[in-house]
Coordinates of C-alpha atoms and ligand atoms in Angstrom, one line a residue:
M30 CA 0.0 0.0 0.0
P31 CA 1.2 3.5 -0.7
L32 CA 0.4 4.8 2.7
N33 CA 1.0 3.1 6.0
A34 CA -2.6 2.3 6.7
L35 CA -4.4 -0.5 8.7
P36 CA -5.4 -3.6 6.7
A37 CA -9.0 -2.9 5.6
E38 CA -10.4 -5.7 7.8
G39 CA -8.8 -4.1 10.9
F40 CA -10.5 -0.8 10.2
L41 CA -13.8 -0.8 12.0
N42 CA -17.1 1.0 11.8
R43 CA -16.4 3.7 9.3
E44 CA -18.2 2.4 6.2
T45 CA -20.7 5.2 6.1
E46 CA -18.1 8.0 6.3
L47 CA -15.8 6.3 3.9
G48 CA -18.6 5.8 1.4
Y49 CA -19.6 9.5 1.7
L50 CA -16.1 10.7 1.2
K51 CA -15.6 8.5 -1.8
G52 CA -18.7 10.2 -3.3
L53 CA -17.3 13.7 -2.8
S54 CA -16.1 14.0 -6.4
G55 CA -19.7 13.5 -7.6
L56 CA -20.9 16.2 -5.2
K57 CA -18.2 18.6 -6.4
G58 CA -19.0 17.9 -10.0
S59 CA -22.6 18.9 -9.5
A60 CA -21.8 21.9 -7.3
L61 CA -23.5 20.4 -4.3
G62 CA -20.5 20.7 -2.1
G63 CA -17.4 18.6 -2.1
N64 CA -15.2 20.0 0.7
V65 CA -15.3 18.4 4.1
L66 CA -14.0 19.4 7.5
L67 CA -13.4 16.1 9.2
E68 CA -13.7 16.7 12.9
G69 CA -13.5 14.4 15.9
A70 CA -11.8 13.9 19.3
R71 CA -8.1 13.4 19.4
G72 CA -7.0 9.9 18.5
I73 CA -10.5 9.0 17.2
G74 CA -9.2 7.9 13.8
K75 CA -9.3 11.0 11.5
T76 CA -5.9 10.3 10.0
E77 CA -6.7 6.6 9.6
L78 CA -9.9 7.5 7.7
L79 CA -8.0 9.7 5.3
K80 CA -5.5 6.9 4.7
Q81 CA -8.2 4.3 4.1
L82 CA -9.9 6.7 1.7
Y83 CA -6.5 7.2 0.0
C84 CA -5.9 3.4 -0.3
S85 CA -9.3 2.7 -1.5
L86 CA -9.1 5.4 -4.3
F87 CA -5.6 4.3 -5.2
R88 CA -6.8 0.8 -6.1
E89 CA -9.3 2.4 -8.6
T90 CA -8.7 4.7 -11.5
A91 CA -11.4 7.4 -11.4
V92 CA -10.2 9.9 -8.8
V93 CA -6.5 10.6 -7.9
P94 CA -5.9 10.9 -4.2
F95 CA -3.3 13.3 -2.7
Y96 CA -2.5 13.1 1.0
Y97 CA -0.5 15.7 2.9
S98 CA 0.1 16.0 6.6
F99 CA 1.1 19.4 8.0
R100 CA 2.2 17.9 11.3
T101 CA 5.4 16.5 9.9
G102 CA 6.1 19.4 7.6
N103 CA 8.3 22.4 8.4
L104 CA 6.0 25.4 8.3
K105 CA 8.5 27.8 6.7
G106 CA 6.8 28.7 3.4
T107 CA 9.7 27.9 1.1
Y108 CA 10.2 24.5 2.7
F109 CA 6.5 23.7 2.7
A110 CA 6.1 24.7 -0.9
K111 CA 8.8 22.4 -2.1
D112 CA 7.6 19.6 0.1
Y113 CA 4.0 19.9 -1.0
F114 CA 4.9 20.2 -4.6
T115 CA 7.2 17.2 -4.6
A116 CA 4.8 15.1 -2.6
F117 CA 2.1 15.8 -5.1
V118 CA 4.3 14.9 -8.1
R119 CA 5.5 11.7 -6.4
Q120 CA 1.9 10.6 -5.5
Y121 CA 0.6 11.5 -8.9
L122 CA 3.2 9.4 -10.6
A123 CA 2.6 6.5 -8.2
F124 CA -1.1 6.6 -8.9
T125 CA -0.6 6.7 -12.7
R126 CA 1.8 3.8 -12.6
K127 CA -0.1 2.0 -9.8
E128 CA 3.1 1.5 -7.9
P129 CA 4.0 2.6 -4.4
F130 CA 5.9 5.9 -4.1
T131 CA 9.3 5.9 -5.7
G132 CA 12.4 6.8 -3.7
G133 CA 12.6 8.4 -0.3
G134 CA 10.9 11.6 0.8
A135 CA 14.0 13.6 -0.1
E136 CA 13.7 12.8 -3.8
T137 CA 14.3 16.0 -5.8
L138 CA 12.0 17.2 -8.5
Q139 CA 14.9 17.0 -11.0
R140 CA 15.1 13.3 -10.4
L141 CA 11.4 12.8 -11.0
L142 CA 11.6 14.4 -14.5
P143 CA 12.5 11.2 -16.5
A144 CA 9.5 9.4 -15.0
I145 CA 7.2 12.3 -15.8
S146 CA 8.5 12.4 -19.4
S147 CA 8.2 8.7 -19.9
L148 CA 4.5 9.0 -19.0
G149 CA 4.1 11.9 -21.5
L150 CA 2.9 14.3 -18.8
H151 CA 4.1 17.4 -20.6
W152 CA 1.8 19.8 -18.6
L153 CA 3.5 18.5 -15.4
I154 CA 6.9 19.2 -16.8
D155 CA 5.7 22.8 -17.5
S156 CA 4.5 23.1 -13.9
V157 CA 7.8 21.8 -12.6
D158 CA 9.6 24.3 -14.8
D159 CA 7.4 27.1 -13.4
F160 CA 8.1 26.1 -9.9
Q161 CA 11.8 25.9 -10.4
E162 CA 11.8 29.3 -11.9
H163 CA 10.2 30.7 -8.7
L164 CA 12.9 28.7 -6.7
K165 CA 15.6 30.4 -8.8
N166 CA 14.2 33.8 -8.1
S167 CA 13.8 33.0 -4.4
D168 CA 10.2 34.1 -4.7
A169 CA 8.7 32.5 -1.6
Y170 CA 5.1 33.8 -2.1
W171 CA 4.9 32.4 -5.7
Q172 CA 6.5 29.1 -4.6
I173 CA 3.7 28.7 -2.1
V174 CA 0.9 29.7 -4.5
T175 CA 2.3 27.4 -7.3
A176 CA 2.5 24.4 -4.9
I177 CA -1.0 24.9 -3.5
S178 CA -2.5 25.3 -6.9
L179 CA -0.8 22.2 -8.4
P180 CA -3.6 19.7 -7.7
A181 CA -6.2 22.0 -9.4
V182 CA -3.8 22.5 -12.4
A183 CA -3.3 18.8 -12.6
A184 CA -7.0 18.1 -12.5
Q185 CA -7.6 20.6 -15.2
Q186 CA -4.9 19.3 -17.4
S187 CA -5.5 15.6 -16.9
G188 CA -9.3 15.9 -16.9
K189 CA -9.4 13.7 -13.8
Q190 CA -10.7 14.7 -10.4
I191 CA -8.1 15.0 -7.7
I192 CA -9.1 14.6 -4.0
V193 CA -6.9 16.6 -1.7
L194 CA -6.6 15.1 1.8
L195 CA -5.1 17.7 4.2
D196 CA -4.2 16.2 7.6
D197 CA -3.6 18.3 10.6
F198 CA -4.6 21.3 8.5
D199 CA -4.9 23.6 11.6
A200 CA -1.1 23.6 11.7
A201 CA -1.2 25.4 8.3
E202 CA -2.4 28.4 10.1
D203 CA 1.2 28.9 11.3
L204 CA 2.7 28.9 7.8
Y205 CA 5.2 31.8 7.5
E206 CA 7.6 33.2 4.9
K207 CA 10.9 33.8 6.7
N208 CA 10.2 34.1 10.4
L209 CA 7.4 32.7 12.5
G210 CA 4.3 34.9 12.3
D211 CA 5.7 37.3 9.6
V212 CA 2.9 36.8 7.1
P213 CA -0.2 35.6 8.9
G214 CA -3.1 34.1 6.9
L215 CA -1.1 32.2 4.3
I216 CA -3.6 29.4 4.9
T217 CA -6.2 31.4 3.0
L218 CA -4.2 30.7 -0.1
F219 CA -5.9 27.4 -0.1
G220 CA -9.2 29.2 -0.9
E221 CA -8.7 29.0 -4.7
S222 CA -7.9 25.3 -4.6
L223 CA -10.9 24.7 -2.4
Q224 CA -13.1 26.4 -5.1
S225 CA -11.8 24.3 -7.9
S226 CA -14.7 22.2 -9.2
L227 CA -12.3 19.3 -9.9
C228 CA -10.8 19.1 -6.5
P229 CA -12.8 18.0 -3.5
H230 CA -10.8 18.6 -0.2
V231 CA -11.0 16.7 3.0
M232 CA -9.4 18.5 5.9
T233 CA -8.8 17.3 9.4
G234 CA -7.1 18.6 12.5
C235 CA -8.0 19.7 16.0
A236 CA -11.7 20.4 16.1
G237 CA -11.6 23.8 17.8
A238 CA -8.7 25.2 15.8
L239 CA -10.2 24.0 12.5
E240 CA -13.5 25.6 13.2
A241 CA -11.9 28.9 14.0
I242 CA -10.1 28.9 10.6
F243 CA -13.4 28.3 8.7
T244 CA -15.5 30.8 10.6
D245 CA -13.1 33.7 11.0
R246 CA -11.2 33.7 7.8
S247 CA -12.0 34.1 4.1
L248 CA -12.5 30.4 3.9
I249 CA -15.9 30.7 5.5
G250 CA -18.6 28.6 4.0
M251 CA -16.3 26.6 1.8
A252 CA -16.7 23.3 3.6
E253 CA -19.3 21.1 5.4
R254 CA -18.5 19.4 8.6
M255 CA -18.3 15.7 9.3
W256 CA -18.0 14.5 12.8
L257 CA -16.2 11.3 13.6
G258 CA -17.7 9.6 16.7
P259 CA -16.3 6.9 19.0
L260 CA -16.4 3.2 18.1
P261 CA -19.5 1.5 19.5
E262 CA -19.0 -0.5 22.7
D263 CA -19.0 -3.9 21.1
L264 CA -16.6 -3.0 18.4
A265 CA -14.3 -1.2 20.8
L266 CA -14.2 -4.5 22.8
D267 CA -13.6 -6.5 19.6
L268 CA -10.8 -4.1 18.7
F269 CA -9.2 -4.4 22.1
R270 CA -9.4 -8.2 22.1
T271 CA -7.9 -8.3 18.6
H272 CA -4.9 -6.2 19.8
L273 CA -4.5 -8.5 22.8
A274 CA -4.6 -11.6 20.6
H275 CA -1.8 -10.0 18.4
L276 CA 0.2 -9.4 21.5
K277 CA -0.4 -13.0 22.7
I278 CA -2.2 -11.8 25.8
T279 CA -5.1 -13.9 27.1
S280 CA -8.2 -11.8 27.4
P281 CA -10.4 -12.1 30.5
P282 CA -14.2 -12.8 30.0
V283 CA -16.1 -9.8 28.6
E284 CA -17.7 -9.0 32.0
Q285 CA -14.2 -8.2 33.3
L286 CA -13.6 -5.7 30.4
K287 CA -16.2 -3.3 31.6
F288 CA -13.5 -0.9 32.7
L289 CA -12.7 -0.3 29.0
G290 CA -15.9 1.9 28.9
I291 CA -13.9 4.8 30.2
L292 CA -11.8 4.8 27.0
R293 CA -15.1 5.8 25.2
G294 CA -14.4 3.8 22.0
N295 CA -11.3 5.7 21.2
P296 CA -9.1 3.5 19.0
L297 CA -5.9 5.3 20.0
Y298 CA -6.5 4.7 23.7
L299 CA -7.5 1.1 23.1
R300 CA -4.4 0.4 21.2
N301 CA -2.1 2.1 23.7
L302 CA -3.6 0.3 26.6
A303 CA -3.1 -3.1 25.0
K304 CA 0.5 -2.2 24.2
A305 CA 1.1 -1.0 27.8
L306 CA -0.2 -4.3 29.2
W307 CA 2.2 -6.1 26.9
K308 CA 5.1 -3.9 27.9
M309 CA 4.4 -4.6 31.5
G310 CA 4.6 -8.3 30.8
K311 CA 0.9 -9.0 31.5
R312 CA -0.1 -12.2 29.7
E313 CA -3.2 -13.4 31.4
L314 CA -5.4 -10.4 32.2
T315 CA -7.6 -9.7 35.1
E316 CA -9.7 -6.6 35.7
R317 CA -7.1 -5.3 38.1
D318 CA -4.3 -5.7 35.5
L319 CA -6.4 -3.5 33.2
I320 CA -6.6 -0.8 35.8
E321 CA -2.9 -1.0 36.5
G322 CA -2.1 -0.9 32.8
Y323 CA -4.3 2.1 32.5
S324 CA -2.6 4.0 35.3
Y325 CA 0.7 3.2 33.8
E326 CA -0.5 4.4 30.4
I327 CA -1.7 7.8 31.6
S328 CA 1.3 8.4 33.8
D329 CA 4.2 7.1 31.7
G330 CA 2.9 5.4 28.7
E331 CA 2.2 6.5 25.1
T332 CA -1.0 8.2 26.0
A333 CA 0.8 10.3 28.6
F334 CA 3.4 11.1 26.0
Y335 CA 0.8 12.0 23.4
W336 CA -1.0 14.4 25.8
S337 CA 2.1 15.9 27.3
S338 CA 3.5 16.7 23.8
A339 CA 0.2 18.4 23.0
L340 CA 0.4 20.3 26.3
N341 CA 4.0 21.4 25.7
R342 CA 3.1 22.6 22.2
A343 CA 0.3 24.7 23.6
V344 CA 2.0 26.0 26.7
K345 CA 5.4 27.1 25.7
N346 CA 6.2 29.2 28.7
P347 CA 7.2 26.8 31.6
A348 CA 6.2 29.4 34.2
R349 CA 2.6 29.2 32.9
R350 CA 2.4 25.5 33.1
R351 CA 1.3 25.0 36.7
P352 CA -1.5 27.5 36.8
I353 CA -2.8 26.3 33.4
L354 CA -2.6 22.7 34.6
K355 CA -4.6 23.6 37.6
W356 CA -7.1 25.5 35.5
L357 CA -7.5 22.8 33.0
L358 CA -8.1 20.2 35.6
Q359 CA -10.7 22.3 37.3
F360 CA -12.2 23.1 33.9
L361 CA -12.5 19.5 32.8
Q362 CA -13.9 18.4 36.2
D363 CA -16.5 21.1 36.1
G364 CA -17.2 20.0 32.6
G365 CA -18.3 23.2 30.7
M366 CA -17.4 26.5 29.3
E367 CA -20.1 28.2 31.5
D368 CA -18.3 27.0 34.6
G369 CA -14.9 28.1 33.2
G370 CA -15.0 31.5 34.8
R371 CA -15.8 30.1 38.2
A372 CA -13.1 27.5 37.8
A373 CA -10.6 30.2 37.0
V374 CA -11.5 31.9 40.3
I375 CA -11.3 28.7 42.3
A376 CA -7.9 27.9 40.8
G377 CA -6.8 31.4 41.5
V378 CA -5.9 32.1 37.9
G379 CA -6.1 35.7 36.6
E380 CA -7.9 36.8 33.5
A381 CA -4.9 36.7 31.2
E382 CA -4.2 33.1 32.2
T383 CA -7.8 32.3 31.7
L384 CA -7.7 33.5 28.2
E385 CA -4.5 31.7 27.6
A386 CA -5.9 28.5 29.0
L387 CA -9.0 28.8 26.8
E388 CA -6.7 29.0 23.8
T389 CA -4.8 26.0 25.1
I390 CA -8.0 24.0 25.4
K391 CA -8.9 24.9 21.9
R392 CA -5.5 24.0 20.5
L393 CA -5.5 20.7 22.3
G394 CA -8.8 19.6 20.9
M395 CA -10.3 19.3 24.4
I396 CA -13.3 21.4 23.7
R397 CA -16.0 18.8 23.2
G398 CA -17.0 15.8 25.1
R399 CA -15.7 14.7 28.4
D400 CA -12.5 12.7 28.1
R401 CA -11.9 10.8 31.2
V402 CA -8.5 9.6 30.1
L403 CA -7.4 13.2 29.5
Q404 CA -8.7 14.1 32.9
D405 CA -6.8 11.3 34.6
F406 CA -3.7 12.2 32.7
L407 CA -4.0 15.8 33.9
R408 CA -4.7 14.7 37.5
C409 CA -1.7 12.4 37.5
L410 CA 0.5 15.2 36.0
Y411 CA -0.8 17.6 38.6
M412 CA -0.1 15.3 41.5
R413 CA 3.5 14.9 40.2
E414 CA 4.3 18.4 39.1
V415 CA 2.3 20.5 41.5
E416 CA 1.9 18.3 44.6
G417 CA 5.3 16.7 44.2
K418 CA 4.0 13.2 44.5
K419 CA 6.1 10.3 43.1
A420 CA 4.9 8.5 40.0
G421 CA 4.0 5.3 41.9
E422 CA 2.0 7.3 44.4
A423 CA 0.1 9.2 41.7
R424 CA -0.7 6.0 39.9
E425 CA -2.0 4.4 43.0
K426 CA -4.4 7.3 43.5
I427 CA -5.7 6.9 40.0
E428 CA -6.1 3.2 40.4
A429 CA -7.9 3.6 43.7
Q430 CA -10.7 5.4 41.8
Y431 CA -11.4 2.3 39.8
L432 CA -10.5 -0.6 42.0
S433 CA -13.5 -2.3 43.7
K434 CA -13.6 -1.2 47.3
D435 CA -12.7 -4.7 48.5
A436 CA -11.7 -4.1 52.1
E437 CA -7.9 -4.3 52.1
L438 CA -5.1 -4.0 54.5
C439 CA -1.8 -2.8 53.1
F440 CA 1.8 -2.7 54.5
E441 CA 4.7 -1.3 52.6
M442 CA 8.4 -1.4 53.3
V443 CA 11.6 -0.4 51.6
I444 CA 14.8 -2.4 52.3
P445 CA 18.3 -1.5 51.4
M446 CA 20.2 -3.8 49.0
S447 CA 22.7 -5.0 51.7
S448 CA 23.4 -8.3 53.0
N449 CA 20.9 -9.8 55.4
A450 CA 18.3 -7.2 54.6
E451 CA 16.1 -10.0 53.4
L452 CA 16.1 -11.4 56.9
V453 CA 14.3 -8.2 58.0
V454 CA 11.7 -9.0 55.4
A455 CA 11.4 -12.5 56.7
R456 CA 10.7 -11.1 60.2
A457 CA 8.1 -8.7 58.8
V458 CA 6.3 -11.5 57.0
E459 CA 6.3 -13.5 60.2
Q460 CA 4.5 -10.7 62.0
I461 CA 2.1 -10.1 59.2
G462 CA 1.4 -13.9 58.9
K463 CA 0.7 -14.0 62.6
N464 CA -1.7 -11.1 62.4
I465 CA -3.7 -12.8 59.7
N466 CA -3.5 -16.2 61.3
L467 CA -1.5 -17.9 58.6
D468 CA -0.7 -21.6 59.1
E469 CA 2.7 -21.8 60.7
E470 CA 4.2 -24.3 58.2
Y471 CA 2.9 -22.2 55.3
L472 CA 4.4 -19.1 56.9
N473 CA 7.8 -20.8 57.0
Y474 CA 7.7 -21.6 53.4
L475 CA 6.5 -18.1 52.6
Q476 CA 9.4 -16.6 54.4
L477 CA 11.8 -18.8 52.4
A478 CA 10.2 -17.9 49.2
L479 CA 10.3 -14.2 49.8
I480 CA 13.9 -14.4 50.9
E481 CA 14.6 -16.0 47.6
V482 CA 12.9 -13.2 45.6
C483 CA 14.6 -10.5 47.6
I484 CA 18.0 -12.0 47.3
N485 CA 17.5 -12.3 43.6
A486 CA 16.6 -8.6 43.5
I487 CA 19.6 -7.7 45.5
E488 CA 22.1 -9.8 43.7
H489 CA 21.1 -9.8 40.1
S490 CA 19.5 -6.5 39.4
G491 CA 22.6 -4.3 39.1
S492 CA 20.4 -1.5 40.4
Y493 CA 21.9 1.9 41.3
D494 CA 19.4 3.0 43.9
K495 CA 20.0 -0.1 45.9
K496 CA 16.5 -0.5 47.3
V497 CA 13.9 -3.2 47.2
F498 CA 10.3 -2.0 47.6
L499 CA 7.8 -4.4 49.1
K500 CA 4.1 -4.3 49.5
F501 CA 1.8 -6.7 51.3
I502 CA -1.8 -6.4 50.4
M503 CA -4.3 -8.5 52.4
R504 CA -7.9 -8.8 51.1
S505 CA -10.6 -11.1 52.3
G506 CA -9.6 -14.3 50.6
S507 CA -6.1 -13.4 49.3
L508 CA -2.6 -12.2 50.1
E509 CA -0.7 -10.4 47.5
I510 CA 3.0 -9.6 47.8
I511 CA 4.7 -7.2 45.4
V512 CA 8.5 -6.9 45.2
E513 CA 9.8 -4.2 43.1
N514 CA 13.3 -2.9 42.2
T515 CA 15.1 -1.0 39.5
G516 CA 17.8 -2.5 37.4
R517 CA 18.1 -5.4 35.0
P518 CA 15.0 -7.3 34.2
F519 CA 15.0 -11.0 35.1
S520 CA 12.7 -14.0 34.5
L521 CA 11.9 -16.6 37.1
D522 CA 11.0 -18.9 34.3
S523 CA 14.5 -19.0 32.9
H524 CA 15.7 -20.3 36.2
K525 CA 12.8 -22.6 36.8
D526 CA 13.4 -25.0 34.0
L527 CA 17.2 -25.3 34.0
P528 CA 18.7 -28.7 34.9
A529 CA 20.4 -28.8 38.3
E530 CA 23.9 -29.2 36.8
E531 CA 23.4 -26.2 34.6
K532 CA 22.3 -24.1 37.5
L533 CA 25.4 -25.1 39.4
R534 CA 27.6 -24.3 36.4
L535 CA 26.0 -20.9 36.2
G536 CA 26.3 -20.3 39.9
I537 CA 22.6 -19.8 40.4
K538 CA 22.0 -22.7 42.7
R539 CA 19.7 -20.5 44.7
G540 CA 17.5 -20.4 41.7
W541 CA 16.1 -23.7 43.0
G542 CA 14.3 -21.7 45.6
F543 CA 12.0 -20.4 42.8
K544 CA 10.5 -23.8 42.6
L545 CA 9.3 -23.2 46.1
V546 CA 7.9 -19.8 45.1
Y547 CA 5.9 -21.4 42.3
S548 CA 4.8 -24.3 44.4
I549 CA 3.5 -22.3 47.4
M550 CA 1.9 -19.4 45.6
D551 CA -1.2 -19.6 43.4
D552 CA 0.1 -17.1 41.0
V553 CA 3.5 -15.6 40.2
K554 CA 3.9 -12.8 37.8
I555 CA 6.8 -10.8 36.6
E556 CA 6.3 -7.4 35.1
R557 CA 8.3 -4.4 33.9
V558 CA 7.1 -1.0 34.8
N559 CA 9.5 1.5 33.1
D560 CA 12.9 0.5 34.5
R561 CA 11.5 -1.5 37.4
T562 CA 11.0 -5.2 37.7
R563 CA 7.9 -6.2 39.7
V564 CA 7.3 -9.6 41.0
I565 CA 3.7 -10.2 42.1
L566 CA 3.0 -13.2 44.3
T567 CA -0.6 -14.1 45.0
K568 CA -2.0 -16.6 47.5
K569 CA -5.7 -17.3 47.7
F570 CA -7.3 -18.6 50.8
K571 CA -10.3 -20.8 51.2
D572 CA -13.0 -19.6 53.6
K573 CA -11.5 -21.3 56.7
E574 CA -8.1 -20.0 56.1
V575 CA -9.2 -16.4 55.7
Y576 CA -7.5 -14.2 58.1
R577 CA -10.7 -12.5 59.3
Ligands
ATP26 N1 -11.9 2.7 12.7 C1 -10.8 2.2 13.3 N2 -10.6 0.9 13.5 C2 -9.5 0.4 14.1 N3 -8.4 1.2 14.4 C3 -8.5 2.5 14.2 C4 -9.7 3.1 13.6 N4 -9.5 4.4 13.5 C5 -8.2 4.6 14.0 N5 -7.6 3.5 14.4 C6 -6.3 3.4 15.0 O1 -6.3 4.3 16.1 C7 -5.1 5.0 16.2 C8 -5.4 6.5 16.2 O2 -5.9 6.9 15.0 P1 -5.5 8.3 14.2 O3 -4.1 8.6 14.3 O4 -6.1 8.2 12.8 O5 -6.4 9.3 15.1 P2 -6.5 10.9 14.8 O6 -7.9 11.2 15.1 O7 -5.9 11.3 13.5 O8 -5.6 11.4 16.0 P3 -5.0 12.9 16.2 O9 -6.0 13.7 16.9 O10 -3.8 12.7 17.1 O11 -4.6 13.4 14.8 C9 -4.3 4.6 15.0 O12 -3.4 3.6 15.5 C10 -5.2 4.0 14.1 O13 -4.7 3.0 13.2
MG27 MG1 -4.3 12.5 13.0

């Protein structure tokens, strides 16, 4: 495929939108419209829809698709013009020859000339000559105009409709000639191309920012809006389970996937969560795993990265970050523009900041709908940046919102990585075991098992912070012990199955103790959370053994 799109069978629930967009050329031909502003929440699948449309048209012959993303482009006018012009020529040639794009992105126009000649596209050679003339004269304005008008010229000359797919179009508002902001409004140069009866346009980007372009500027009335909604619940579940299957993660029964509801059918969030679970080493999911994966995702995962990049782009001044963060959080929790003013007062943010924050919200595409994931991301960031909480602490607070309120008792301890520290753990376990009336023999085994895990953490991790973090969580019916440390990842499994002689040769005779760990616990899991290895040991109790 010419663009890096999903296989058609993995692209869910957009048949209607795809069908409508494919029919745009007909609408344009009969002057019934033909330009669409494709709007939707962040990550909802706008780019993917453009790519699917592209691929679908590419397979046919009637309409030539041209895709351009402003996100990746440099917004300096001369750079943009050359990039846009060359991208069009490459894609036009690829379509004509029904071959994927030739060469790398850096291919020069000059090198494309033989291919253009061999196809007998003389009008395109003329256009290239024109463009090169403007390059030679260093005439930035005409370079931009010539590039933007190329699809319309091509449609005119070839007699074929050309559909122009402009992704992240709101970024085009920042196009400039030499220095940022020197010639505002270059985006309006697209007006002529939009009017061409042979060139339907589909433009996407951040909803708020796009709307502003089409209401305040000379582009008003040139496009209709199409809103891309979330995937319906059942399809969102299907998509998530498909991702899990690809990652070889066993999915829990559907009843345990209810938590996914908070992702509101957003394919980006669904994909990111599945990947996070995989990165954490989760292979057989429970509902609790989902919640842990989620909290990781919004604190340190791809979703966190996605939103913090957006936040950094919108709030360039670091001094403004904290008040705006506070404001945003308040704003999203109150859930409405009307309450915005009140929230500003509560957060103690002045008028200037309020305006700036509003602009931020618009640029981030947060304006519509309540996005729980975004809220949790901001809460987590707030806890870390404003309240000074550690990542783990912030994550726990997020998790606590979603974990069922099963009565639980929790002890935490941190031991130094020094010799005999594990014995302190053994003593602690003894006390905990007594408190919850654990069987004495079992308690002995548990101590040995835990000593094993701690020694492993101490000896093999190569950790610099020289600490092992332990947590004992007692719920009615189960005891969970979490041992966490930074440093080299390890796998109990690799020790478990080695023959005894091999273990002796490798000097890991203590690895035998892991057999004990496996035999006395009901579940042993090893995960990675960033640079930490986390071993989770779970023991379930039958009614009589329950500690209370
Ligand atoms: N209908 C769909 N079915 C399955 N997966 C999808 C669908 N739509 C999008 N995706 C996947 O979801 C992820 C996010 O999609 P995409 O990048 O198109 O969102 P977007 O709306 O363009 O986001 P942004 O606001 O960041 O531009 C991608 O990995 C994409 O492949
Ligand atoms: Mg996109």
